[in-house]
Structures are given as structure tokens and as C-alpha cells.
Short mmCIF file of N, CA and C in Angstrom, two decimals:
data_model
loop_
_atom_site.label_atom_id
_atom_site.label_comp_id
_atom_site.label_asym_id
_atom_site.label_seq_id
_atom_site.Cartn_x
_atom_site.Cartn_y
_atom_site.Cartn_z
N MET A 1 114.23 112.48 101.74
CA MET A 1 113.74 111.50 101.45
C MET A 1 113.12 110.74 100.04
N ASP A 2 113.18 110.02 99.33
CA ASP A 2 112.29 109.66 98.61
C ASP A 2 110.52 109.44 98.85
N PRO A 3 110.04 109.74 97.46
CA PRO A 3 108.91 110.09 97.50
C PRO A 3 107.75 108.82 97.87
N ALA A 4 108.37 107.59 97.75
CA ALA A 4 108.06 106.33 97.36
C ALA A 4 107.72 105.81 99.33
N THR A 5 108.83 106.47 99.94
CA THR A 5 109.33 105.67 100.94
C THR A 5 108.03 106.71 102.00
N ILE A 6 107.69 107.88 101.85
CA ILE A 6 106.67 108.17 102.73
C ILE A 6 104.93 107.62 102.19
N ILE A 7 105.08 107.43 100.76
CA ILE A 7 103.90 106.43 99.87
C ILE A 7 104.15 105.06 100.44
N GLY A 8 104.83 104.54 100.26
CA GLY A 8 105.23 103.11 101.60
C GLY A 8 104.28 103.35 103.12
N LEU A 9 105.09 104.34 103.65
CA LEU A 9 104.69 104.48 105.09
C LEU A 9 103.45 104.79 105.62
N LEU A 10 102.56 106.02 104.43
CA LEU A 10 101.13 106.00 104.54
C LEU A 10 100.16 104.94 104.14
N MET A 11 100.87 104.38 103.04
CA MET A 11 99.76 103.30 103.05
C MET A 11 99.66 102.29 103.81
N ALA A 12 100.91 102.14 104.36
CA ALA A 12 101.42 100.86 105.64
C ALA A 12 100.29 100.89 106.51
N PHE A 13 100.31 102.60 107.12
CA PHE A 13 99.63 102.91 108.52
C PHE A 13 97.93 102.91 108.03
N GLY A 14 98.44 103.20 106.75
CA GLY A 14 96.54 102.96 106.70
C GLY A 14 96.08 101.91 106.04
N ALA A 15 96.77 100.84 106.22
CA ALA A 15 96.31 99.77 105.89
C ALA A 15 95.89 98.88 107.75
N ILE A 16 96.88 99.79 108.68
CA ILE A 16 96.70 99.47 109.59
C ILE A 16 95.16 99.83 110.31
N TYR A 17 95.19 100.59 110.23
CA TYR A 17 93.81 102.07 110.16
C TYR A 17 92.99 101.08 110.20
N ALA A 18 92.73 101.02 108.98
CA ALA A 18 91.67 100.37 108.12
C ALA A 18 91.38 98.50 108.80
N MET A 19 92.37 98.38 109.22
CA MET A 19 91.91 96.89 109.83
C MET A 19 91.20 96.79 110.68
N VAL A 20 91.95 97.89 111.68
CA VAL A 20 91.36 98.34 112.89
C VAL A 20 89.77 98.34 113.12
N ALA A 21 89.64 99.53 111.60
CA ALA A 21 88.33 99.83 111.86
C ALA A 21 87.02 98.62 111.50
N LEU A 22 87.99 98.37 110.82
CA LEU A 22 86.76 96.76 109.60
C LEU A 22 86.48 96.03 111.19
N GLU A 23 87.00 95.56 112.15
CA GLU A 23 87.48 94.96 113.24
C GLU A 23 86.61 95.55 114.20
N GLY A 24 86.12 96.71 114.11
CA GLY A 24 85.34 97.53 115.13
C GLY A 24 86.68 97.56 116.62
N ALA A 25 87.72 97.49 116.78
CA ALA A 25 88.66 97.51 118.01
C ALA A 25 89.04 99.43 117.86
N SER A 26 89.57 99.30 118.77
CA SER A 26 90.09 100.96 119.33
C SER A 26 91.46 101.15 118.67
N ILE A 27 91.98 101.94 118.14
CA ILE A 27 92.67 102.05 117.67
C ILE A 27 94.31 101.59 118.50
N THR A 28 93.90 101.91 119.65
CA THR A 28 94.77 102.22 121.09
C THR A 28 95.21 100.78 121.22
N SER A 29 94.51 99.95 121.27
CA SER A 29 94.78 98.18 120.86
C SER A 29 95.96 98.26 120.35
N LEU A 30 96.24 98.97 119.73
CA LEU A 30 97.45 98.60 118.99
C LEU A 30 98.76 98.80 119.97
N LEU A 31 98.73 100.01 120.75
CA LEU A 31 99.76 100.54 120.96
C LEU A 31 99.97 99.80 123.04
N LEU A 32 99.67 98.45 122.75
CA LEU A 32 99.42 97.37 124.24
C LEU A 32 101.68 97.07 123.81
N PRO A 33 101.93 96.97 125.20
CA PRO A 33 103.34 96.10 124.50
C PRO A 33 103.72 94.43 123.91
N ALA A 34 102.56 93.68 124.43
CA ALA A 34 103.14 92.47 123.82
C ALA A 34 101.93 92.08 122.51
N PRO A 35 101.10 93.03 122.18
CA PRO A 35 101.21 93.09 120.50
C PRO A 35 102.35 93.66 119.81
N MET A 36 102.88 94.85 120.43
CA MET A 36 104.41 95.16 119.69
C MET A 36 105.25 94.75 119.72
N ILE A 37 106.02 93.99 120.47
CA ILE A 37 106.70 92.74 120.95
C ILE A 37 107.05 91.80 119.92
N LEU A 38 105.26 91.11 119.69
CA LEU A 38 104.88 90.14 118.88
C LEU A 38 105.25 90.66 117.67
N VAL A 39 104.98 92.06 117.10
CA VAL A 39 104.91 92.00 115.87
C VAL A 39 106.09 92.25 115.59
N PHE A 40 106.78 93.15 115.92
CA PHE A 40 108.33 93.85 115.63
C PHE A 40 109.11 92.47 115.77
N GLY A 41 108.93 91.74 116.93
CA GLY A 41 110.42 90.82 117.28
C GLY A 41 110.09 89.23 116.50
N ALA A 42 108.77 89.11 116.04
CA ALA A 42 108.97 88.41 115.22
C ALA A 42 109.20 88.45 113.72
N THR A 43 108.95 89.61 113.25
CA THR A 43 109.62 90.21 111.60
C THR A 43 111.21 90.02 112.11
N LEU A 44 111.55 90.68 113.31
CA LEU A 44 113.03 90.69 113.30
C LEU A 44 113.53 89.26 113.17
N ALA A 45 113.06 88.69 113.68
CA ALA A 45 113.20 86.82 114.00
C ALA A 45 113.37 85.93 112.88
N VAL A 46 112.36 86.64 111.78
CA VAL A 46 111.83 86.04 110.58
C VAL A 46 113.03 86.44 109.78
N GLY A 47 113.21 87.71 109.86
CA GLY A 47 114.35 87.90 108.73
C GLY A 47 115.93 87.77 109.19
N LEU A 48 115.77 87.16 110.25
CA LEU A 48 117.16 87.08 111.06
C LEU A 48 117.76 85.61 110.60
N ALA A 49 116.27 84.82 110.46
CA ALA A 49 116.35 83.47 109.88
C ALA A 49 116.76 83.02 108.83
N GLY A 50 115.77 83.58 107.50
CA GLY A 50 115.39 83.84 106.31
C GLY A 50 116.92 84.76 105.83
N SER A 51 117.68 84.72 106.71
CA SER A 51 118.62 85.10 105.95
C SER A 51 120.26 85.21 106.44
N THR A 52 121.36 85.96 106.14
CA THR A 52 122.69 85.37 106.61
C THR A 52 122.90 86.49 107.73
N LEU A 53 123.83 86.38 109.10
CA LEU A 53 123.76 87.41 109.79
C LEU A 53 124.47 88.33 109.19
N LYS A 54 125.58 87.91 108.27
CA LYS A 54 126.43 89.27 107.48
C LYS A 54 125.16 90.05 106.61
N ASP A 55 123.85 89.69 106.00
CA ASP A 55 123.03 90.39 105.71
C ASP A 55 122.41 91.32 106.19
N VAL A 56 122.20 90.95 107.50
CA VAL A 56 121.36 91.28 108.27
C VAL A 56 121.99 92.70 108.80
N VAL A 57 123.14 92.38 109.41
CA VAL A 57 124.55 93.63 109.39
C VAL A 57 124.23 94.48 108.60
N HIS A 58 124.38 94.14 107.21
CA HIS A 58 124.72 95.32 106.39
C HIS A 58 123.52 96.17 105.83
N ALA A 59 121.91 95.26 106.91
CA ALA A 59 120.69 95.95 105.71
C ALA A 59 120.23 96.82 107.39
N PHE A 60 120.49 96.54 108.56
CA PHE A 60 120.70 97.19 109.22
C PHE A 60 121.75 99.18 109.10
N LYS A 61 122.99 98.80 108.97
CA LYS A 61 123.93 99.66 108.26
C LYS A 61 123.40 100.60 107.19
N ALA A 62 122.36 100.12 106.11
CA ALA A 62 122.01 100.87 105.29
C ALA A 62 120.61 101.23 105.67
N LEU A 63 119.73 101.22 106.42
CA LEU A 63 118.45 101.16 106.73
C LEU A 63 118.98 102.78 106.49
N PRO A 64 119.33 103.68 107.43
CA PRO A 64 119.53 105.22 107.08
C PRO A 64 119.20 105.62 105.76
N ASN A 65 120.47 105.10 105.19
CA ASN A 65 119.92 105.89 103.59
C ASN A 65 119.20 105.86 102.83
N ALA A 66 117.86 104.63 103.07
CA ALA A 66 116.94 104.96 102.82
C ALA A 66 116.21 105.57 103.13
N PHE A 67 116.05 107.07 104.33
CA PHE A 67 115.56 108.11 104.24
C PHE A 67 116.60 109.80 104.58
N LYS A 68 117.56 109.14 104.41
CA LYS A 68 118.64 110.14 103.62
C LYS A 68 118.32 110.66 102.29
N GLY A 69 118.17 109.22 101.67
CA GLY A 69 118.08 109.70 100.19
C GLY A 69 120.04 110.12 99.31
N GLN A 70 120.67 109.02 99.69
CA GLN A 70 121.70 109.35 99.26
C GLN A 70 121.90 108.68 97.37
N ASP A 71 122.92 109.04 97.51
CA ASP A 71 123.46 108.85 96.27
C ASP A 71 123.38 107.71 95.92
N ARG A 72 123.22 106.61 95.02
CA ARG A 72 123.77 105.50 94.65
C ARG A 72 124.66 105.50 93.11
N PRO A 73 125.19 104.09 93.27
CA PRO A 73 126.15 104.01 91.91
C PRO A 73 125.22 104.22 90.93
N ALA A 74 125.97 104.49 89.29
CA ALA A 74 125.04 103.85 88.64
C ALA A 74 124.93 103.03 88.42
N ALA A 75 123.70 102.71 87.20
CA ALA A 75 124.04 101.08 87.24
C ALA A 75 125.21 100.45 86.28
N GLY A 76 125.49 99.65 86.72
CA GLY A 76 126.74 98.44 86.46
C GLY A 76 128.21 99.05 86.80
N GLN A 77 127.78 100.28 87.63
CA GLN A 77 128.95 100.59 88.46
C GLN A 77 129.23 99.94 89.93
N HIS A 78 128.54 98.67 90.45
CA HIS A 78 128.66 98.18 91.27
C HIS A 78 129.99 97.79 91.58
N ARG A 79 130.49 97.63 92.24
CA ARG A 79 131.76 96.94 93.08
C ARG A 79 131.55 95.91 92.74
N ARG A 80 132.52 94.79 91.78
CA ARG A 80 132.21 93.39 91.58
C ARG A 80 131.61 92.31 92.81
N ASP A 81 132.26 92.36 93.95
CA ASP A 81 132.01 91.53 94.92
C ASP A 81 130.24 91.92 95.85
N HIS A 82 130.34 92.63 95.71
CA HIS A 82 128.30 93.42 95.35
C HIS A 82 127.51 92.41 94.47
N CYS A 83 128.28 92.40 92.88
CA CYS A 83 126.88 91.92 91.87
C CYS A 83 127.36 89.96 92.39
N LEU A 84 128.33 89.13 93.02
CA LEU A 84 128.85 88.25 93.42
C LEU A 84 127.77 87.67 94.39
N ARG A 85 127.24 88.64 94.76
CA ARG A 85 126.41 87.48 96.26
C ARG A 85 125.03 86.33 96.30
#
């Protein structure tokens, strides 16, 4: 896994914890189903609305590569159809 992925995840969870601490709420309040559905559902819906269905499918298929750390082609060696999007 790329170190940037780990750092980004730690920063995201740190920001959430800081927000809860500043508001004086309990961290368990984030584990309620309603807020989780709101956050994750709205995020997916906005992502889908802001792009094409084809791009969303490609993004979900590429998601495991972010955690596996698979090699990518060198710069300039991408297939032509990827460059024309």
C-alpha cells in the first residue's frame, strides 16, 4: 500500500475525531446508521451525478488497485483511448 494512502486515511479519521472533540460530542454518535447513510449515500450520489455511469464503473473497478499498489504504465505509455477522454 502506498504511504500516501495510509497518511490520507489517518488524516481523514483525525479530522473526524477533531471535529467530534471540538463539538463536545461522543465519538459513538458517528456510528449511528442515519448519519452513516447520509454521509456515504450522499457522497456516492453526488459522485454519480457529477460524472458518467461509465466513469463510475471504471472508478469502482480501479479502487482495489489503490490498496494493492499495482504498477502503472510509465508516463506517456497510456493507451490512446484513455488520453482522449
